Amino acid sequence: MRRTKEEAENTRQAILDAAVTVFSDRGVAKSTLENIAREAKVTRGAIYWHFANKVEIFDALHDHLHSPFIQRILEGLEVEHADPVGQLQKICTEILTELHEEPQTQKLLTLFLLKCDYSGEFADSKAKFLAKKRRTYDAFAAYFTKAIEGNYISAKADPHLLTLALQSLFHGLVVEFLEDPVTINLQQDGPRLMAMLFASFRHY
């Protein structure tokens, strides 16, 4: 039974890996389940065992990308830290520098941020992704609220504005890197930009 379960999970992962390649090469809208099955070297029946359609595969890829990201942020929030703002800076910096060396994650982000227009059958996916983005917003804001309550930053600081600033720089930096990795080096530029931004938070 264990082997069968492991094989099923391996097949599911092979389908997801194949979908990344197919979506990247052909575009999400023009990709078919047949294309994905051929790339994964499985039957369409194997795909239907795990996913009802292409949209479910697309959403599963986004879950695969977002879940570790938000879990990392939430876990950091649960830990008592002498400097919540510094803790959040460290987490964001690590995520950026690690992205520089993760081509598969770069492919996924390119799909979600640059290559899909979220029209037609993918409209519901956009709504789901927006809900996840708001969850990230809430987590970031919780760090800043915690920092204000602990007198780590000014009581006049607005968690909403600080969160918008962080999200804007983080998102913008990732998009710029995906579009032009020659100009932007996340391992070098990411830490410096995060340091500049978080320094401004401390002097808000």
CSV table of C-alpha atoms in Angstrom, one decimal:
chain,number,residue,atom,x,y,z
A,1,MET,CA,0.0,0.0,0.0
A,2,ARG,CA,2.8,2.4,0.9
A,3,ARG,CA,4.5,1.8,-2.4
A,4,THR,CA,1.3,2.4,-4.3
A,5,LYS,CA,0.7,5.6,-2.4
A,6,GLU,CA,4.3,6.7,-3.1
A,7,GLU,CA,3.9,5.9,-6.8
A,8,ALA,CA,0.7,7.9,-7.0
A,9,GLU,CA,2.5,10.9,-5.4
A,10,ASN,CA,5.4,10.5,-7.7
A,11,THR,CA,3.1,10.5,-10.7
A,12,ARG,CA,1.3,13.6,-9.4
A,13,GLN,CA,4.6,15.4,-9.0
A,14,ALA,CA,5.7,14.3,-12.5
A,15,ILE,CA,2.5,15.8,-13.9
A,16,LEU,CA,3.1,19.1,-12.1
A,17,ASP,CA,6.8,19.2,-13.2
A,18,ALA,CA,5.7,18.5,-16.8
A,19,ALA,CA,3.0,21.2,-16.6
A,20,VAL,CA,5.6,23.8,-15.6
A,21,THR,CA,7.6,22.9,-18.7
A,22,VAL,CA,4.6,22.8,-21.0
A,23,PHE,CA,3.0,26.0,-19.7
A,24,SER,CA,6.4,27.8,-20.0
A,25,ASP,CA,7.0,26.6,-23.5
A,26,ARG,CA,3.5,26.9,-25.0
A,27,GLY,CA,1.8,29.4,-22.8
A,28,VAL,CA,-0.9,28.5,-20.3
A,29,ALA,CA,-3.9,29.1,-22.6
A,30,LYS,CA,-2.5,27.1,-25.5
A,31,SER,CA,-1.4,24.1,-23.4
A,32,THR,CA,-3.5,20.9,-23.3
A,33,LEU,CA,-3.7,17.9,-21.0
A,34,GLU,CA,-2.4,15.9,-23.9
A,35,ASN,CA,0.7,18.1,-24.0
A,36,ILE,CA,1.2,17.6,-20.3
A,37,ALA,CA,0.6,13.9,-20.4
A,38,ARG,CA,3.2,13.5,-23.2
A,39,GLU,CA,5.8,15.6,-21.3
A,40,ALA,CA,5.2,13.6,-18.1
A,41,LYS,CA,5.2,10.3,-20.0
A,42,VAL,CA,1.8,9.3,-18.5
A,43,THR,CA,-1.6,8.7,-19.9
A,44,ARG,CA,-4.4,11.2,-19.8
A,45,GLY,CA,-6.2,8.8,-17.5
A,46,ALA,CA,-3.3,9.2,-15.0
A,47,ILE,CA,-3.8,13.0,-15.1
A,48,TYR,CA,-7.6,12.7,-14.6
A,49,TRP,CA,-6.9,10.5,-11.5
A,50,HIS,CA,-5.2,13.5,-9.9
A,51,PHE,CA,-6.7,16.6,-11.6
A,52,ALA,CA,-10.1,17.3,-13.2
A,53,ASN,CA,-8.7,19.8,-15.7
A,54,LYS,CA,-5.9,22.1,-16.7
A,55,VAL,CA,-7.1,24.8,-14.2
A,56,GLU,CA,-6.7,22.4,-11.3
A,57,ILE,CA,-3.1,21.7,-12.3
A,58,PHE,CA,-2.5,25.4,-12.6
A,59,ASP,CA,-4.0,26.1,-9.1
A,60,ALA,CA,-2.0,23.2,-7.6
A,61,LEU,CA,1.2,24.7,-9.0
A,62,HIS,CA,0.4,28.0,-7.3
A,63,ASP,CA,-0.3,26.2,-4.0
A,64,HIS,CA,3.0,24.4,-4.3
A,65,LEU,CA,4.7,27.8,-4.7
A,66,HIS,CA,2.7,29.8,-2.1
A,67,SER,CA,2.3,27.3,0.7
A,68,PRO,CA,6.0,27.2,1.8
A,69,PHE,CA,6.2,30.9,1.4
A,70,ILE,CA,3.3,31.8,3.7
A,71,GLN,CA,4.2,29.0,6.1
A,72,ARG,CA,7.7,30.4,6.5
A,73,ILE,CA,6.3,33.9,7.3
A,74,LEU,CA,3.7,32.6,9.7
A,75,GLU,CA,6.1,30.4,11.5
A,76,GLY,CA,8.4,33.4,12.0
A,77,LEU,CA,5.5,35.4,13.4
A,78,GLU,CA,4.8,32.7,16.1
A,79,VAL,CA,8.3,32.9,17.5
A,80,GLU,CA,9.1,35.5,20.1
A,81,HIS,CA,11.9,37.6,18.7
A,82,ALA,CA,13.8,40.5,20.2
A,83,ASP,CA,13.2,42.5,17.0
A,84,PRO,CA,10.1,41.6,14.9
A,85,VAL,CA,11.0,44.0,12.2
A,86,GLY,CA,14.5,42.6,11.9
A,87,GLN,CA,13.1,39.1,11.9
A,88,LEU,CA,10.8,40.0,8.9
A,89,GLN,CA,13.7,41.6,7.1
A,90,LYS,CA,15.7,38.5,7.5
A,91,ILE,CA,13.0,36.3,6.2
A,92,CYS,CA,12.3,38.5,3.2
A,93,THR,CA,16.0,38.8,2.4
A,94,GLU,CA,16.5,35.0,2.6
A,95,ILE,CA,13.5,34.4,0.2
A,96,LEU,CA,14.9,36.8,-2.3
A,97,THR,CA,18.5,35.5,-2.2
A,98,GLU,CA,17.3,31.9,-2.4
A,99,LEU,CA,15.1,32.7,-5.5
A,100,HIS,CA,18.2,33.7,-7.3
A,101,GLU,CA,19.4,30.1,-7.3
A,102,GLU,CA,16.0,28.4,-7.9
A,103,PRO,CA,15.3,28.1,-11.6
A,104,GLN,CA,12.1,26.0,-11.1
A,105,THR,CA,10.7,28.6,-8.7
A,106,GLN,CA,11.6,31.3,-11.2
A,107,LYS,CA,9.7,29.5,-13.9
A,108,LEU,CA,6.6,29.2,-11.7
A,109,LEU,CA,6.7,32.9,-10.8
A,110,THR,CA,7.1,33.8,-14.5
A,111,LEU,CA,4.0,31.8,-15.3
A,112,PHE,CA,1.9,33.5,-12.6
A,113,LEU,CA,3.3,37.0,-12.8
A,114,LEU,CA,4.1,37.5,-16.4
A,115,LYS,CA,2.6,34.8,-18.7
A,116,CYS,CA,-1.0,34.3,-17.7
A,117,ASP,CA,-3.8,36.9,-18.3
A,118,TYR,CA,-6.3,35.1,-16.0
A,119,SER,CA,-9.2,35.5,-18.4
A,120,GLY,CA,-11.8,32.9,-19.2
A,121,GLU,CA,-11.4,29.6,-17.3
A,122,PHE,CA,-8.6,31.1,-15.2
A,123,ALA,CA,-10.7,34.0,-13.8
A,124,ASP,CA,-11.4,32.0,-10.6
A,125,SER,CA,-7.7,31.2,-10.2
A,126,LYS,CA,-7.1,35.0,-10.1
A,127,ALA,CA,-9.6,35.3,-7.3
A,128,LYS,CA,-7.9,32.5,-5.3
A,129,PHE,CA,-4.5,34.0,-5.8
A,130,LEU,CA,-5.7,37.4,-4.6
A,131,ALA,CA,-7.0,35.8,-1.5
A,132,LYS,CA,-3.6,34.3,-0.8
A,133,LYS,CA,-2.0,37.7,-1.5
A,134,ARG,CA,-4.3,39.2,1.1
A,135,ARG,CA,-3.3,36.5,3.6
A,136,THR,CA,0.4,37.5,3.0
A,137,TYR,CA,-0.6,41.1,3.6
A,138,ASP,CA,-2.2,40.2,6.9
A,139,ALA,CA,0.9,38.3,8.0
A,140,PHE,CA,3.2,41.2,7.1
A,141,ALA,CA,0.9,43.7,8.9
A,142,ALA,CA,0.9,41.4,12.0
A,143,TYR,CA,4.7,41.8,12.2
A,144,PHE,CA,4.5,45.5,12.1
A,145,THR,CA,1.7,45.6,14.6
A,146,LYS,CA,3.7,43.4,16.9
A,147,ALA,CA,6.7,45.7,16.5
A,148,ILE,CA,4.6,48.8,17.4
A,149,GLU,CA,3.2,47.1,20.4
A,150,GLY,CA,6.7,46.2,21.6
A,151,ASN,CA,8.0,49.7,21.0
A,152,TYR,CA,10.4,48.5,18.3
A,153,ILE,CA,9.2,51.1,15.9
A,154,SER,CA,7.3,54.3,16.4
A,155,ALA,CA,3.7,54.1,17.7
A,156,LYS,CA,2.9,56.6,14.9
A,157,ALA,CA,3.8,54.0,12.3
A,158,ASP,CA,1.0,52.7,10.1
A,159,PRO,CA,1.1,48.9,9.6
A,160,HIS,CA,-1.0,49.3,6.5
A,161,LEU,CA,1.4,51.7,4.8
A,162,LEU,CA,4.5,49.7,5.9
A,163,THR,CA,3.0,46.5,4.5
A,164,LEU,CA,2.1,48.2,1.2
A,165,ALA,CA,5.7,49.5,1.0
A,166,LEU,CA,7.1,46.0,1.6
A,167,GLN,CA,4.8,44.2,-0.7
A,168,SER,CA,5.4,46.8,-3.5
A,169,LEU,CA,9.2,46.5,-3.3
A,170,PHE,CA,9.2,42.8,-2.9
A,171,HIS,CA,6.8,42.2,-5.8
A,172,GLY,CA,8.4,44.8,-8.0
A,173,LEU,CA,11.9,43.4,-7.4
A,174,VAL,CA,10.8,39.9,-8.2
A,175,VAL,CA,9.1,40.9,-11.4
A,176,GLU,CA,12.1,43.1,-12.5
A,177,PHE,CA,14.4,40.2,-11.8
A,178,LEU,CA,12.3,37.7,-13.8
A,179,GLU,CA,12.2,40.2,-16.7
A,180,ASP,CA,15.9,41.1,-16.6
A,181,PRO,CA,18.1,38.8,-14.5
A,182,VAL,CA,21.2,40.4,-16.1
A,183,THR,CA,20.6,43.8,-14.5
A,184,ILE,CA,19.2,42.6,-11.2
A,185,ASN,CA,21.2,40.2,-9.0
A,186,LEU,CA,18.9,39.2,-6.1
A,187,GLN,CA,21.8,37.8,-4.1
A,188,GLN,CA,23.6,41.2,-4.2
A,189,ASP,CA,20.8,43.7,-4.7
A,190,GLY,CA,18.1,42.0,-2.6
A,191,PRO,CA,19.8,42.3,0.8
A,192,ARG,CA,20.8,45.9,0.2
A,193,LEU,CA,17.3,47.0,-1.0
A,194,MET,CA,15.7,45.3,1.9
A,195,ALA,CA,18.1,46.9,4.3
A,196,MET,CA,17.3,50.4,2.8
A,197,LEU,CA,13.5,49.8,3.1
A,198,PHE,CA,13.6,48.4,6.6
A,199,ALA,CA,15.9,51.2,7.8
A,200,SER,CA,13.2,53.6,6.7
A,201,PHE,CA,10.6,51.7,8.7
A,202,ARG,CA,12.7,52.2,11.8
A,203,HIS,CA,12.8,56.0,11.2
A,204,TYR,CA,9.2,56.3,10.1
